[in-house]
């Protein structure tokens, strides 16, 4: 990994792409320090090469939001997330996939710090755009729908929470089969609403 910066010194965008991939992989492996180092370096390189309103730069920043949430650095995620969402909106538009993803990430961090009405607003906006542009059964749409159901549960809006959780479970079960791990997760979330 140390060789990446030296061997790709004249290819900053290639280095950024590799670091973004490494950062995401390390995040999934729970190697958070390595993930953060790579994601921050990818952001730095992309910002310098493409600017802070570029699609790839914003993708790197959204990946960092996912890491901050996973690390439990929720307030930092909220603070950074607000800036990323606003930049995505102005640079790419309200319904760009990057904007919708950033809104979902921000909603998740708001949920973690107990700001349920704000979280609900983020999830609803993201969900509306995802349903329209990605489709009602897209993976991203179902993730946001499940997160909204969880938020509504905390707000004691149980009827709507159950309906959303049931939809997520039904679609995943129908499209992925009974034995898919995400179907079990959806079943657990549905049971938690009851």
Coordinates of C-alpha atoms in Angstrom, one line a residue:
X1 CA 0.0 0.0 0.0
X2 CA 2.9 2.4 0.7
X3 CA 4.0 1.9 -2.9
X4 CA 0.7 3.3 -4.2
X5 CA 1.7 6.9 -3.4
X6 CA 5.2 6.6 -4.8
X7 CA 4.5 4.5 -7.9
X8 CA 1.4 6.5 -8.9
X9 CA 2.8 10.0 -8.2
X10 CA 2.1 11.0 -11.8
X11 CA -1.3 9.4 -11.9
X12 CA -3.3 11.0 -9.0
X13 CA -6.7 9.9 -10.4
X14 CA -5.6 6.3 -10.6
X15 CA -4.2 6.5 -7.1
X16 CA -7.5 8.1 -5.9
X17 CA -9.6 5.3 -7.5
X18 CA -7.4 2.6 -5.9
X19 CA -7.5 4.3 -2.5
X20 CA -11.3 4.7 -2.7
X21 CA -11.6 1.0 -3.4
X22 CA -9.2 0.1 -0.6
X23 CA -11.0 2.4 1.8
X24 CA -14.3 0.7 1.1
X25 CA -12.8 -2.7 1.4
X26 CA -11.0 -1.9 4.7
X27 CA -14.3 -0.4 6.0
X28 CA -16.1 -3.7 5.3
X29 CA -13.3 -5.6 7.1
X30 CA -13.6 -3.2 10.1
X31 CA -10.0 -2.0 9.6
X32 CA -11.3 1.5 10.2
X33 CA -7.9 3.3 10.5
X34 CA -6.7 2.0 7.2
X35 CA -10.1 2.8 5.7
X36 CA -10.1 6.4 6.9
X37 CA -6.5 7.0 5.7
X38 CA -7.3 5.7 2.2
X39 CA -10.7 7.5 1.9
X40 CA -9.3 10.8 3.1
X41 CA -6.3 10.5 0.7
X42 CA -8.8 9.7 -2.2
X43 CA -10.8 12.8 -1.2
X44 CA -7.7 15.0 -1.1
X45 CA -6.5 13.8 -4.5
X46 CA -9.9 14.1 -6.2
X47 CA -10.5 17.5 -4.7
X48 CA -7.1 18.7 -6.1
X49 CA -7.6 17.1 -9.5
X50 CA -11.4 17.6 -10.1
X51 CA -12.6 20.1 -7.5
X52 CA -14.9 19.7 -4.5
X53 CA -18.1 19.6 -6.6
X54 CA -17.1 16.7 -8.8
X55 CA -19.1 13.5 -8.8
X56 CA -16.2 11.3 -7.9
X57 CA -15.0 13.6 -5.2
X58 CA -18.5 13.6 -3.7
X59 CA -18.6 9.8 -4.0
X60 CA -15.4 9.6 -1.9
X61 CA -16.9 12.0 0.7
X62 CA -20.1 9.9 0.9
X63 CA -17.9 6.8 1.4
X64 CA -16.2 8.6 4.3
X65 CA -19.7 9.3 5.8
X66 CA -20.5 5.6 5.7
X67 CA -17.2 5.0 7.6
X68 CA -17.8 7.6 10.2
X69 CA -21.2 6.1 10.9
X70 CA -19.8 2.6 11.1
X71 CA -17.1 3.9 13.5
X72 CA -19.7 5.5 15.8
X73 CA -18.5 9.0 15.1
X74 CA -22.1 10.1 14.5
X75 CA -21.8 13.8 15.3
X76 CA -18.9 14.1 12.9
X77 CA -20.9 12.2 10.3
X78 CA -23.8 14.6 10.8
X79 CA -21.7 17.7 10.5
X80 CA -19.8 16.4 7.4
X81 CA -23.0 14.9 6.0
X82 CA -24.8 18.2 5.9
X83 CA -22.0 19.7 3.9
X84 CA -21.8 16.8 1.5
X85 CA -25.6 16.7 0.9
X86 CA -25.7 20.4 0.2
X87 CA -22.7 20.2 -2.2
X88 CA -24.3 17.3 -4.0
X89 CA -27.6 19.1 -4.3
X90 CA -26.1 22.3 -5.8
X91 CA -23.5 20.5 -8.0
X92 CA -25.4 17.4 -9.2
X93 CA -29.1 18.1 -8.5
X94 CA -31.6 16.9 -5.9
X95 CA -32.2 13.5 -7.5
X96 CA -28.7 12.5 -8.5
X97 CA -27.7 9.1 -7.1
X98 CA -24.9 10.7 -5.2
X99 CA -27.2 13.2 -3.5
X100 CA -29.7 10.4 -2.6
X101 CA -26.9 8.3 -1.2
X102 CA -25.5 11.2 0.8
X103 CA -29.0 11.9 2.2
X104 CA -29.4 8.3 3.3
X105 CA -26.0 8.4 5.0
X106 CA -26.9 11.7 6.7
X107 CA -30.3 10.3 7.8
X108 CA -28.6 7.3 9.3
X109 CA -26.3 9.5 11.4
X110 CA -29.1 11.7 12.5
X111 CA -31.0 8.6 13.6
X112 CA -27.9 7.5 15.6
X113 CA -27.8 10.8 17.5
X114 CA -31.6 10.7 18.2
X115 CA -32.7 13.5 15.8
X116 CA -35.6 11.5 14.5
X117 CA -37.6 14.1 12.7
X118 CA -34.6 15.3 10.8
X119 CA -33.6 11.7 10.0
X120 CA -37.2 11.0 8.8
X121 CA -37.0 14.0 6.5
X122 CA -33.7 12.9 5.0
X123 CA -34.9 9.3 4.5
X124 CA -38.2 10.4 3.0
X125 CA -36.5 12.7 0.4
X126 CA -34.0 10.0 -0.5
X127 CA -36.7 7.4 -0.7
X128 CA -38.8 9.5 -3.0
X129 CA -35.9 10.0 -5.4
X130 CA -34.8 6.4 -5.3
X131 CA -38.2 5.1 -6.0
X132 CA -38.5 7.4 -9.0
X133 CA -35.0 7.0 -10.4
X134 CA -33.8 3.6 -9.3
X135 CA -37.1 1.8 -8.9
X136 CA -39.1 0.6 -5.9
X137 CA -37.2 -2.7 -5.6
X138 CA -33.6 -1.5 -6.0
X139 CA -31.3 -2.4 -3.2
X140 CA -30.6 1.2 -2.3
X141 CA -34.3 1.9 -2.2
X142 CA -34.9 -1.0 0.2
X143 CA -32.1 0.1 2.5
X144 CA -33.5 3.6 2.8
X145 CA -37.0 2.2 3.2
X146 CA -35.8 -0.1 6.1
X147 CA -34.0 2.8 7.7
X148 CA -37.1 5.0 7.5
X149 CA -39.1 2.2 9.1
X150 CA -36.6 2.1 12.0
X151 CA -36.9 5.9 12.4
X152 CA -40.7 5.8 12.4
X153 CA -40.5 3.1 15.0
X154 CA -38.5 5.3 17.3
X155 CA -41.0 8.1 16.6
X156 CA -43.8 5.7 17.6
X157 CA -45.4 5.8 14.2
X158 CA -45.9 2.0 14.3
X159 CA -48.4 1.5 11.6
X160 CA -46.3 3.2 8.9
X161 CA -43.1 1.6 10.2
X162 CA -44.7 -1.9 10.0
X163 CA -46.0 -1.3 6.5
X164 CA -42.5 -0.2 5.3
X165 CA -40.7 -3.0 7.1
X166 CA -43.2 -5.6 5.7
X167 CA -42.6 -4.2 2.1
X168 CA -38.8 -4.5 2.5
X169 CA -39.1 -8.1 3.8
X170 CA -41.6 -9.1 1.1
X171 CA -39.6 -7.7 -1.8
X172 CA -36.3 -9.2 -0.5
X173 CA -37.8 -12.6 0.1
X174 CA -39.4 -12.7 -3.3
X175 CA -36.3 -11.4 -5.2
X176 CA -33.6 -13.1 -3.2
X177 CA -35.1 -16.2 -1.7
X178 CA -35.7 -17.3 1.9
X179 CA -32.1 -18.1 2.7
X180 CA -30.5 -14.8 1.8
X181 CA -28.9 -13.2 4.9
X182 CA -30.5 -9.8 4.1
X183 CA -33.9 -11.5 4.2
X184 CA -33.2 -12.6 7.8
X185 CA -32.1 -9.1 8.6
X186 CA -35.4 -7.8 7.1
X187 CA -37.4 -10.3 9.1
X188 CA -35.6 -9.2 12.3
X189 CA -36.4 -5.5 11.6
X190 CA -40.0 -6.3 10.9
X191 CA -40.3 -8.2 14.2
X192 CA -38.7 -5.3 16.0
X193 CA -41.4 -3.0 14.8
X194 CA -44.2 -5.2 16.3

